[in-house]
mmCIF file of C-alpha atoms in Angstrom:
data_model
loop_
_atom_site.group_PDB
_atom_site.id
_atom_site.type_symbol
_atom_site.label_atom_id
_atom_site.label_comp_id
_atom_site.label_asym_id
_atom_site.label_seq_id
_atom_site.Cartn_x
_atom_site.Cartn_y
_atom_site.Cartn_z
ATOM 1 C CA UNK A 21 34.328 -27.007 14.186
ATOM 2 C CA UNK A 22 31.821 -24.884 12.162
ATOM 3 C CA UNK A 23 32.398 -22.961 9.009
ATOM 4 C CA UNK A 24 30.527 -19.792 8.289
ATOM 5 C CA UNK A 25 29.899 -17.230 5.442
ATOM 6 C CA UNK A 26 29.980 -13.473 6.463
ATOM 7 C CA UNK A 27 28.073 -11.012 4.248
ATOM 8 C CA UNK A 28 29.565 -7.376 4.694
ATOM 9 C CA UNK A 29 27.991 -4.176 3.484
ATOM 10 C CA UNK A 30 28.347 -0.384 4.664
ATOM 11 C CA UNK A 31 26.419 2.758 4.977
ATOM 12 C CA UNK A 32 27.595 6.405 4.723
ATOM 13 C CA UNK A 33 30.683 7.409 2.913
ATOM 14 C CA UNK A 34 34.264 7.680 3.632
ATOM 15 C CA UNK A 35 34.914 11.292 2.701
ATOM 16 C CA UNK A 36 36.417 13.662 5.212
ATOM 17 C CA UNK A 37 34.795 16.851 4.207
ATOM 18 C CA UNK A 38 32.927 18.484 7.431
ATOM 19 C CA UNK A 39 32.671 22.166 6.553
ATOM 20 C CA UNK A 40 29.382 21.639 4.915
ATOM 21 C CA UNK A 41 26.353 19.771 6.060
ATOM 22 C CA UNK A 42 25.796 16.202 5.006
ATOM 23 C CA UNK A 43 23.934 15.738 1.550
ATOM 24 C CA UNK A 44 24.685 19.421 0.895
ATOM 25 C CA UNK A 45 28.349 18.959 -0.148
ATOM 26 C CA UNK A 46 29.567 17.522 3.013
ATOM 27 C CA UNK A 47 30.557 14.155 3.973
ATOM 28 C CA UNK A 48 28.634 11.933 6.433
ATOM 29 C CA UNK A 49 29.382 12.184 9.988
ATOM 30 C CA UNK A 50 29.207 8.395 10.560
ATOM 31 C CA UNK A 51 30.328 5.428 8.557
ATOM 32 C CA UNK A 52 28.850 2.061 9.390
ATOM 33 C CA UNK A 53 29.640 -1.524 8.374
ATOM 34 C CA UNK A 54 27.255 -4.415 9.239
ATOM 35 C CA UNK A 55 27.956 -8.193 9.064
ATOM 36 C CA UNK A 56 25.603 -11.022 8.703
ATOM 37 C CA UNK A 57 27.023 -14.461 9.550
ATOM 38 C CA UNK A 58 25.513 -17.974 8.956
ATOM 39 C CA UNK A 59 27.197 -21.042 10.062
ATOM 40 C CA UNK A 60 27.070 -24.424 8.015
ATOM 41 C CA UNK A 61 24.868 -23.175 5.301
ATOM 42 C CA UNK A 62 22.479 -21.122 7.115
ATOM 43 C CA UNK A 63 23.600 -17.839 5.637
ATOM 44 C CA UNK A 64 21.009 -18.478 2.662
ATOM 45 C CA UNK A 65 18.275 -17.557 5.213
ATOM 46 C CA UNK A 66 19.228 -13.780 5.209
ATOM 47 C CA UNK A 67 18.428 -13.575 1.728
ATOM 48 C CA UNK A 68 14.917 -14.914 2.514
ATOM 49 C CA UNK A 69 13.870 -12.030 4.262
ATOM 50 C CA UNK A 70 14.866 -9.704 1.424
ATOM 51 C CA UNK A 71 12.778 -11.947 -0.961
ATOM 52 C CA UNK A 72 9.980 -12.022 1.280
ATOM 53 C CA UNK A 73 9.788 -8.177 1.627
ATOM 54 C CA UNK A 74 10.347 -7.919 -2.192
ATOM 55 C CA UNK A 75 7.265 -10.218 -2.765
ATOM 56 C CA UNK A 76 5.078 -8.336 -0.005
ATOM 57 C CA UNK A 77 5.696 -4.996 -1.316
ATOM 58 C CA UNK A 78 5.824 -5.910 -5.089
ATOM 59 C CA UNK A 79 9.191 -4.229 -5.507
ATOM 60 C CA UNK A 80 10.479 -3.919 -9.110
ATOM 61 C CA UNK A 81 13.587 -6.152 -10.254
ATOM 62 C CA UNK A 82 15.989 -2.949 -9.560
ATOM 63 C CA UNK A 83 17.762 -3.623 -6.278
ATOM 64 C CA UNK A 84 16.192 -1.968 -3.528
ATOM 65 C CA UNK A 85 18.285 0.195 -1.233
ATOM 66 C CA UNK A 86 17.718 1.074 2.395
ATOM 67 C CA UNK A 87 17.464 4.790 1.811
ATOM 68 C CA UNK A 88 14.452 4.077 -0.562
ATOM 69 C CA UNK A 89 12.372 2.247 1.893
ATOM 70 C CA UNK A 90 9.523 3.449 3.636
ATOM 71 C CA UNK A 91 9.024 3.569 7.430
ATOM 72 C CA UNK A 92 6.760 0.556 7.552
ATOM 73 C CA UNK A 93 9.128 -1.400 5.345
ATOM 74 C CA UNK A 94 12.033 -0.622 7.506
ATOM 75 C CA UNK A 95 10.198 -1.573 10.643
ATOM 76 C CA UNK A 96 8.923 -4.802 8.996
ATOM 77 C CA UNK A 97 12.523 -5.479 8.180
ATOM 78 C CA UNK A 98 13.709 -5.068 11.759
ATOM 79 C CA UNK A 99 11.051 -7.338 13.224
ATOM 80 C CA UNK A 100 11.453 -10.180 10.558
ATOM 81 C CA UNK A 101 15.565 -10.104 11.353
ATOM 82 C CA UNK A 102 14.967 -10.198 14.976
ATOM 83 C CA UNK A 103 12.648 -13.179 14.717
ATOM 84 C CA UNK A 104 15.003 -14.675 12.495
ATOM 85 C CA UNK A 105 18.081 -14.306 14.848
ATOM 86 C CA UNK A 106 15.998 -15.310 17.876
ATOM 87 C CA UNK A 107 14.436 -18.399 16.279
ATOM 88 C CA UNK A 108 17.931 -19.688 14.443
ATOM 89 C CA UNK A 109 21.006 -20.468 16.524
ATOM 90 C CA UNK A 110 24.041 -20.158 14.109
ATOM 91 C CA UNK A 111 22.987 -16.776 12.690
ATOM 92 C CA UNK A 112 24.540 -13.594 13.979
ATOM 93 C CA UNK A 113 24.276 -9.882 13.122
ATOM 94 C CA UNK A 114 27.052 -7.363 14.149
ATOM 95 C CA UNK A 115 27.577 -3.780 13.445
ATOM 96 C CA UNK A 116 30.400 -1.257 13.834
ATOM 97 C CA UNK A 117 30.129 2.705 13.639
ATOM 98 C CA UNK A 118 32.710 5.253 13.497
ATOM 99 C CA UNK A 119 32.331 9.041 14.454
ATOM 100 C CA UNK A 120 34.529 10.189 11.754
ATOM 101 C CA UNK A 121 35.484 13.549 13.082
ATOM 102 C CA UNK A 122 37.305 11.696 15.971
ATOM 103 C CA UNK A 123 39.513 9.599 13.495
ATOM 104 C CA UNK A 124 43.003 10.998 13.502
ATOM 105 C CA UNK A 125 44.487 12.640 10.439
ATOM 106 C CA UNK A 126 47.145 9.844 10.018
ATOM 107 C CA UNK A 127 44.516 7.093 9.947
ATOM 108 C CA UNK A 128 42.521 9.091 7.448
ATOM 109 C CA UNK A 129 45.720 9.692 5.179
ATOM 110 C CA UNK A 130 45.856 5.856 5.081
ATOM 111 C CA UNK A 131 42.996 5.355 2.782
ATOM 112 C CA UNK A 132 39.239 4.261 3.129
ATOM 113 C CA UNK A 133 40.412 0.673 2.284
ATOM 114 C CA UNK A 134 42.588 0.809 5.287
ATOM 115 C CA UNK A 135 39.773 2.018 7.496
ATOM 116 C CA UNK A 136 37.278 -0.370 6.141
ATOM 117 C CA UNK A 137 39.603 -3.420 6.706
ATOM 118 C CA UNK A 138 40.412 -2.104 10.309
ATOM 119 C CA UNK A 139 36.629 -1.688 11.249
ATOM 120 C CA UNK A 140 35.914 -5.005 9.705
ATOM 121 C CA UNK A 141 38.800 -6.763 11.570
ATOM 122 C CA UNK A 142 37.988 -5.447 15.019
ATOM 123 C CA UNK A 143 34.329 -6.310 14.590
ATOM 124 C CA UNK A 144 34.685 -9.936 13.343
ATOM 125 C CA UNK A 145 37.763 -11.398 14.910
ATOM 126 C CA UNK A 146 35.998 -12.301 18.494
ATOM 127 C CA UNK A 147 33.114 -13.942 16.363
ATOM 128 C CA UNK A 148 35.419 -15.965 13.939
ATOM 129 C CA UNK A 149 38.138 -17.114 16.367
ATOM 130 C CA UNK A 150 36.132 -20.284 17.330
ATOM 131 C CA UNK A 151 35.244 -21.281 13.681
ATOM 132 C CA UNK A 152 37.141 -23.759 11.427
ATOM 133 C CA UNK A 153 36.754 -21.660 8.433
ATOM 134 C CA UNK A 154 35.200 -18.256 7.519
ATOM 135 C CA UNK A 155 34.375 -17.057 3.920
ATOM 136 C CA UNK A 156 34.153 -13.157 3.769
ATOM 137 C CA UNK A 157 31.725 -11.897 1.052
ATOM 138 C CA UNK A 158 32.232 -7.967 1.060
ATOM 139 C CA UNK A 159 30.314 -5.639 -1.416
ATOM 140 C CA UNK A 160 32.142 -3.813 -4.359
ATOM 141 C CA UNK A 161 33.605 -1.322 -1.746
ATOM 142 C CA UNK A 162 36.170 -3.512 -0.750
ATOM 143 C CA UNK A 163 37.129 -4.871 -4.275
ATOM 144 C CA UNK A 164 38.818 -1.659 -5.694
ATOM 145 C CA UNK A 165 42.346 -0.696 -6.442
ATOM 146 C CA UNK A 166 44.323 -1.077 -3.392
ATOM 147 C CA UNK A 167 42.122 -3.392 -1.631
ATOM 148 C CA UNK A 168 43.425 -6.742 -2.855
ATOM 149 C CA UNK A 169 44.024 -8.972 0.154
ATOM 150 C CA UNK A 170 43.907 -6.050 2.550
ATOM 151 C CA UNK A 171 40.904 -7.365 4.478
ATOM 152 C CA UNK A 172 42.044 -10.856 4.739
ATOM 153 C CA UNK A 173 45.558 -9.603 5.934
ATOM 154 C CA UNK A 174 43.882 -7.734 8.853
ATOM 155 C CA UNK A 175 41.809 -10.535 9.892
ATOM 156 C CA UNK A 176 44.502 -13.192 9.554
ATOM 157 C CA UNK A 177 46.732 -11.063 11.585
ATOM 158 C CA UNK A 178 44.454 -10.782 14.657
ATOM 159 C CA UNK A 179 43.280 -14.048 14.475
ATOM 160 C CA UNK A 180 46.475 -15.888 13.983
ATOM 161 C CA UNK A 181 48.843 -13.686 16.147
ATOM 162 C CA UNK A 182 46.702 -11.706 18.615
ATOM 163 C CA UNK A 183 44.069 -14.532 19.357
ATOM 164 C CA UNK A 184 46.249 -17.289 18.482
ATOM 165 C CA UNK A 185 43.271 -18.970 16.757
ATOM 166 C CA UNK A 186 43.357 -21.205 13.719
ATOM 167 C CA UNK A 187 40.202 -20.194 11.762
ATOM 168 C CA UNK A 188 40.962 -20.182 8.073
ATOM 169 C CA UNK A 189 39.930 -16.975 5.995
ATOM 170 C CA UNK A 190 39.246 -16.673 2.608
ATOM 171 C CA UNK A 191 37.132 -14.310 0.353
ATOM 172 C CA UNK A 192 34.072 -15.123 -1.604
ATOM 173 C CA UNK A 193 33.599 -13.134 -4.739
ATOM 174 C CA UNK A 194 29.692 -12.113 -4.821
ATOM 175 C CA UNK A 195 27.703 -14.011 -7.345
ATOM 176 C CA UNK A 196 23.949 -14.236 -8.104
ATOM 177 C CA UNK A 197 23.204 -16.853 -5.436
ATOM 178 C CA UNK A 198 24.846 -14.391 -2.880
ATOM 179 C CA UNK A 199 23.239 -11.336 -4.271
ATOM 180 C CA UNK A 200 20.151 -11.388 -1.650
ATOM 181 C CA UNK A 201 22.251 -11.910 1.249
ATOM 182 C CA UNK A 202 24.271 -8.817 0.271
ATOM 183 C CA UNK A 203 21.227 -6.907 0.041
ATOM 184 C CA UNK A 204 20.226 -7.910 3.599
ATOM 185 C CA UNK A 205 23.440 -6.540 4.866
ATOM 186 C CA UNK A 206 22.962 -3.352 2.998
ATOM 187 C CA UNK A 207 19.419 -3.114 5.016
ATOM 188 C CA UNK A 208 21.117 -3.963 8.239
ATOM 189 C CA UNK A 209 24.011 -1.358 7.848
ATOM 190 C CA UNK A 210 21.415 1.329 6.746
ATOM 191 C CA UNK A 211 19.133 0.626 9.746
ATOM 192 C CA UNK A 212 22.253 1.123 11.986
ATOM 193 C CA UNK A 213 23.561 4.220 9.984
ATOM 194 C CA UNK A 214 20.028 5.801 9.996
ATOM 195 C CA UNK A 215 20.180 5.662 13.904
ATOM 196 C CA UNK A 216 23.454 7.387 14.252
ATOM 197 C CA UNK A 217 23.298 9.924 11.241
ATOM 198 C CA UNK A 218 19.703 10.763 11.153
ATOM 199 C CA UNK A 219 18.251 9.880 14.435
ATOM 200 C CA UNK A 220 15.983 7.562 12.844
ATOM 201 C CA UNK A 221 16.103 4.845 15.630
ATOM 202 C CA UNK A 222 12.972 2.758 15.183
ATOM 203 C CA UNK A 223 14.630 0.032 13.277
ATOM 204 C CA UNK A 224 17.933 -0.104 15.157
ATOM 205 C CA UNK A 225 15.816 -0.102 18.547
ATOM 206 C CA UNK A 226 14.119 -3.354 17.233
ATOM 207 C CA UNK A 227 17.271 -4.905 16.234
ATOM 208 C CA UNK A 228 19.666 -3.970 19.126
ATOM 209 C CA UNK A 229 18.488 -6.805 21.394
ATOM 210 C CA UNK A 230 19.787 -9.439 18.938
ATOM 211 C CA UNK A 231 22.641 -7.320 17.492
ATOM 212 C CA UNK A 232 26.077 -6.796 18.723
ATOM 213 C CA UNK A 233 27.290 -3.113 18.131
ATOM 214 C CA UNK A 234 30.701 -2.053 18.314
ATOM 215 C CA UNK A 235 31.908 1.789 18.309
ATOM 216 C CA UNK A 236 35.484 1.980 18.261
ATOM 217 C CA UNK A 237 37.054 5.374 18.777
ATOM 218 C CA UNK A 238 34.037 6.269 20.564
#
């Protein structure tokens, strides 16, 4: 059975302040998590896209975020990613977006780590059930106080008890070798969030044919 590494990143915020406009004191109306899965060592190919764009556009050493990309850079990222997925069996990209105003109050009150873990679990478990082992590499959002082991517990509960699968789940702490893969995941999450939050759909429409997208609580 195959093993895989999963990069995770998010876009939007997990605040619940809707009486003001987003970016004018209010919270984002949507929240997106993106996942990039590479089987048997193929996860390194995601970071190569980030490095290719870095060289092409002569970015500084400071990390480039999706919000800072030009329209052409966003479109180039989407086209490179679509080609990579089409040409490389063993690579998968997925995303999940919630419309936050539809989330019940009791779920909101459970805390953002709880919501994050639920979203990741509902997105990933169907993909991971056939693997021998999966290493999860989230960004810093899921590494704070109150999050210890929560994501893994959600995933294991679904995989072991709901799906009756035997995939081993563990967490990988981000390190320098994995940085560019997480930057790729940031771009992927940004492309999806831009579609739902801002109506900027160019990159999303390019990616959609090769990306599974999940909308719980739609």
